[in-house]
Short mmCIF file of C-alpha atoms in Angstrom, two decimals:
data_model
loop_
_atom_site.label_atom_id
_atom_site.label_comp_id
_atom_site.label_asym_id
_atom_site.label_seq_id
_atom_site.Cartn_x
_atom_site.Cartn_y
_atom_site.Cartn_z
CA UNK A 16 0.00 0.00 0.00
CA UNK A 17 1.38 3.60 -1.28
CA UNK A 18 0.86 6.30 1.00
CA UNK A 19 0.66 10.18 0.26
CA UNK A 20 3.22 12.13 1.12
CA UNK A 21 2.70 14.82 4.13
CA UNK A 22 1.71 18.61 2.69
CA UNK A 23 4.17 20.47 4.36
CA UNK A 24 3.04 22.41 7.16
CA UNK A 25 2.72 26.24 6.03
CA UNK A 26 2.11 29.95 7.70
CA UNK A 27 1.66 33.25 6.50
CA UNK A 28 3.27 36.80 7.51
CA UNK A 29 2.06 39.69 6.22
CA UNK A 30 2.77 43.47 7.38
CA UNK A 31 2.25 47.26 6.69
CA UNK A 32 4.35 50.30 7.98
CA UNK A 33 2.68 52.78 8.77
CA UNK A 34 -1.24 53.75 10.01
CA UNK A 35 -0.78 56.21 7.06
CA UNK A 36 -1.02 52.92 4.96
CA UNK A 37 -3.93 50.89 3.86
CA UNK A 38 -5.54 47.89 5.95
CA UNK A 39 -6.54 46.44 2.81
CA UNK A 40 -2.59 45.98 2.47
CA UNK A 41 -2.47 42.59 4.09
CA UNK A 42 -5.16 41.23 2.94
CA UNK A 43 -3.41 41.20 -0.30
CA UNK A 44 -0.49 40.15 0.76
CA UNK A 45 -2.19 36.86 2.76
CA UNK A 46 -4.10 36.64 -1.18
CA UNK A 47 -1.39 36.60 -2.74
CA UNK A 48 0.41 33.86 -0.31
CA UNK A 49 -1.98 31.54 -0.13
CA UNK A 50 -1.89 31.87 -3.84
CA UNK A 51 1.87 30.71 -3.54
CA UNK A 52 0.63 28.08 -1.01
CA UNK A 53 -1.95 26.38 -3.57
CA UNK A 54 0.74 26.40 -6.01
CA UNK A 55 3.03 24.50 -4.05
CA UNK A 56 0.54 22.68 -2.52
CA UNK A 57 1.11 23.67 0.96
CA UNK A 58 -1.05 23.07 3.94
CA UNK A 59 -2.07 26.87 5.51
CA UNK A 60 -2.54 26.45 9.11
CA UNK A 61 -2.00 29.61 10.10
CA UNK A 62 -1.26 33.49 9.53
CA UNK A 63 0.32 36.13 11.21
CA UNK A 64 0.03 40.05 10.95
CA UNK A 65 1.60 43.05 12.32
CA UNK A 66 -0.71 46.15 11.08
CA UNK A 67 0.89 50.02 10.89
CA UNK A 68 4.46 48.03 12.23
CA UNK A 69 7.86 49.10 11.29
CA UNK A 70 9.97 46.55 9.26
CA UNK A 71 12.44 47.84 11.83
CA UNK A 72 11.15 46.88 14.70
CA UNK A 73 11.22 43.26 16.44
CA UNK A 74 10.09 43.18 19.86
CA UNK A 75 6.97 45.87 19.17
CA UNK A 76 5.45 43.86 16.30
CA UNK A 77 3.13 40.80 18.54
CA UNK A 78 3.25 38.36 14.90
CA UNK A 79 6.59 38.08 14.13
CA UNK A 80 7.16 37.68 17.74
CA UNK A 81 4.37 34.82 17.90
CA UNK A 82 6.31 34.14 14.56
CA UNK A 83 8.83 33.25 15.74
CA UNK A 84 8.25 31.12 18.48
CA UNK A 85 6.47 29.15 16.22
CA UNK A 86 9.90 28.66 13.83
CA UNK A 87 11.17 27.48 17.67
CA UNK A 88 8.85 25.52 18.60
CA UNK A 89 8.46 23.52 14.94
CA UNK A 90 5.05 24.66 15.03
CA UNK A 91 5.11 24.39 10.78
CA UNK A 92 7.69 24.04 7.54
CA UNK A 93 7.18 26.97 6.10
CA UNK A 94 6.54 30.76 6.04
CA UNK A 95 5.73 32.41 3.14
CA UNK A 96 5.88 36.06 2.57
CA UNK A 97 4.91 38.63 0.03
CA UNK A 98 8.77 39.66 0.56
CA UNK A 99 11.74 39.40 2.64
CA UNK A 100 11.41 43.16 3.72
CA UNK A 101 7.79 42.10 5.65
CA UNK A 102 10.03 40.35 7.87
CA UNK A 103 12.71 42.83 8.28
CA UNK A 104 14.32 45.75 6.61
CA UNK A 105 17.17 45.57 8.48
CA UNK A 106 20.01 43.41 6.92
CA UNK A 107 21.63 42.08 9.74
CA UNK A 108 17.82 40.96 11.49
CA UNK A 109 16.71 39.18 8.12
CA UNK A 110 20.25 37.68 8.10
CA UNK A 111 19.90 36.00 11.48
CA UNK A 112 16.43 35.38 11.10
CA UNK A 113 17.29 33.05 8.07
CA UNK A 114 19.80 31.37 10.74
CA UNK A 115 16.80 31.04 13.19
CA UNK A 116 14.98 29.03 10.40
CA UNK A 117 17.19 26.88 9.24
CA UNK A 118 18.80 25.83 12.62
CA UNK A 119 15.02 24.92 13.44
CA UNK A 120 14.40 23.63 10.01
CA UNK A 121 11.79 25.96 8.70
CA UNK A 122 11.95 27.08 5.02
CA UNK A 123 11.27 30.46 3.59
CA UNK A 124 9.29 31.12 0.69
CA UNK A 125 8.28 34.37 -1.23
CA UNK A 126 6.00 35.12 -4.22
CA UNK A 127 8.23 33.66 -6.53
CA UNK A 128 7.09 30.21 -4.75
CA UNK A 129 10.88 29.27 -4.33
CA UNK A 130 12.50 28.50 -1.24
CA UNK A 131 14.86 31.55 -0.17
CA UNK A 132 18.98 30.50 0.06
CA UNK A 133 21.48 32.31 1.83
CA UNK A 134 22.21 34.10 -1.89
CA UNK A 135 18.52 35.41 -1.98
CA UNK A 136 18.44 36.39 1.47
CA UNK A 137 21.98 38.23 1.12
CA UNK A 138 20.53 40.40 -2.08
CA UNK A 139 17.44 41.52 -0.36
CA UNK A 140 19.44 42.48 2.63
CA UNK A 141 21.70 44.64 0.34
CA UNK A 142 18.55 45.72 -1.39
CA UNK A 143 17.29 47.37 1.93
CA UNK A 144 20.50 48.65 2.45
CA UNK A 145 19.93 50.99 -0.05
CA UNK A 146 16.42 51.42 -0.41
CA UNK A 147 16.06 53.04 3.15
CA UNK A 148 17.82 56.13 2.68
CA UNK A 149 16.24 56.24 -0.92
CA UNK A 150 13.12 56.05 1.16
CA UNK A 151 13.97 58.55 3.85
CA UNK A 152 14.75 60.66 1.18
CA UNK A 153 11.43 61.00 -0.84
CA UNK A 154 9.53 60.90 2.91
CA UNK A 155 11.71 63.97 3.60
CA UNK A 156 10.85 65.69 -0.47
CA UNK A 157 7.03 64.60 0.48
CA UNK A 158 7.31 66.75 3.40
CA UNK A 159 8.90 69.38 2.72
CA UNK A 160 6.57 69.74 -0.27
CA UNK A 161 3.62 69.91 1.69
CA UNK A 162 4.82 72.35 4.28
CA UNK A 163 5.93 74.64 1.29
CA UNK A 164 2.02 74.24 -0.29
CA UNK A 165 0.81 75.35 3.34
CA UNK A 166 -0.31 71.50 3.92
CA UNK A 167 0.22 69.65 7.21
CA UNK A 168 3.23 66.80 6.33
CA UNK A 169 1.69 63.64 8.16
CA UNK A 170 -1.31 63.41 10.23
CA UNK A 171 -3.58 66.40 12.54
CA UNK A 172 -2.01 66.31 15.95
CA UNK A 173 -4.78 64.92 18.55
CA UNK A 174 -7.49 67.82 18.59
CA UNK A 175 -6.85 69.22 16.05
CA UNK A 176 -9.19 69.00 12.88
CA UNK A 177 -9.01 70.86 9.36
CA UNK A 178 -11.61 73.75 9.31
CA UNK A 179 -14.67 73.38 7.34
CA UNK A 180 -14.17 74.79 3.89
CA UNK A 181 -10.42 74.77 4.02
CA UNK A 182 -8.31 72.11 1.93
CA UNK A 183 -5.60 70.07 3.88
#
């Protein structure tokens, strides 16, 4: 008698920066995984989110914490991600988080639906290295563009609304 293989065990992760951002952000990002998941016919037990969260962060975002004591505990196979950067922007956290994986034998996938190596991890990492200032950079133009057009840059302090009648 021939059995079936075991579907590997898989979880989401899916995260947004800012509360300046869109909601509907990861649930397009969990689409678009479990799309991944179907195609490499993965078992989805389980996602993880970390709304208006900085890819900079660790220990303020609750998912990847719960995350990762999941990749400790062998709670699943695999976690699949939109892209490396929902884990971390920071080179040297993605760079140990692949470590954490594979010393606990999880494998990471992203939307190309091919488990990440060291090589993929290493060019993402570099990636964020220079995308952040890049980043900081238009934030900064954004800004200074909207104080210059007599706009608020960002959000109303608490209290404060826009007057009737008056454009932002």
């Amino acid at each position: 008698m021939m059995t079936r293989p075991i579907k590997k065990r898989a979880v989401l992760y899916a995260r947004y920066s800012s509360d300046m951002q869109k909601a509907t952000s990861i649930d397009g990002q969990l689409l678009l995984c479990r799309k991944i998941a179907a195609r490499n016919d993965l078992d989805v037990i389980g996602a993880f989110v970390d709304a208006a969260k900085s890819g900079l962060t660790e220990n303020a975002r609750d998912g990847y914490q719960q995350l990762l004591n999941g990749v400790r505990n062998h709670d699943f196979d695999v976690v699949i991600v939109e892209h490396f950067d929902r884990l971390s922007r920071d080179p040297a956290t993605i760079q140990r988080l692949k470590q954490v994986f594979e010393f606990n034998g999880v494998e990471l996938m992203d939307q190309k639906g091919v488990y990440a190596t060291a090589t993929d991890i290493s060019i993402a990492s570099l990636y964020n290295t220079i995308y952040k200032p890049q980043l900081a950079d238009k934030v900064r133009r954004g800004h200074d563009n909207a104080v210059a057009s007599g706009r608020i840059p960002g959000s109303y302090a608490y209290g404060y609304r826009p007057r009737p009648g008056r454009a932002r």
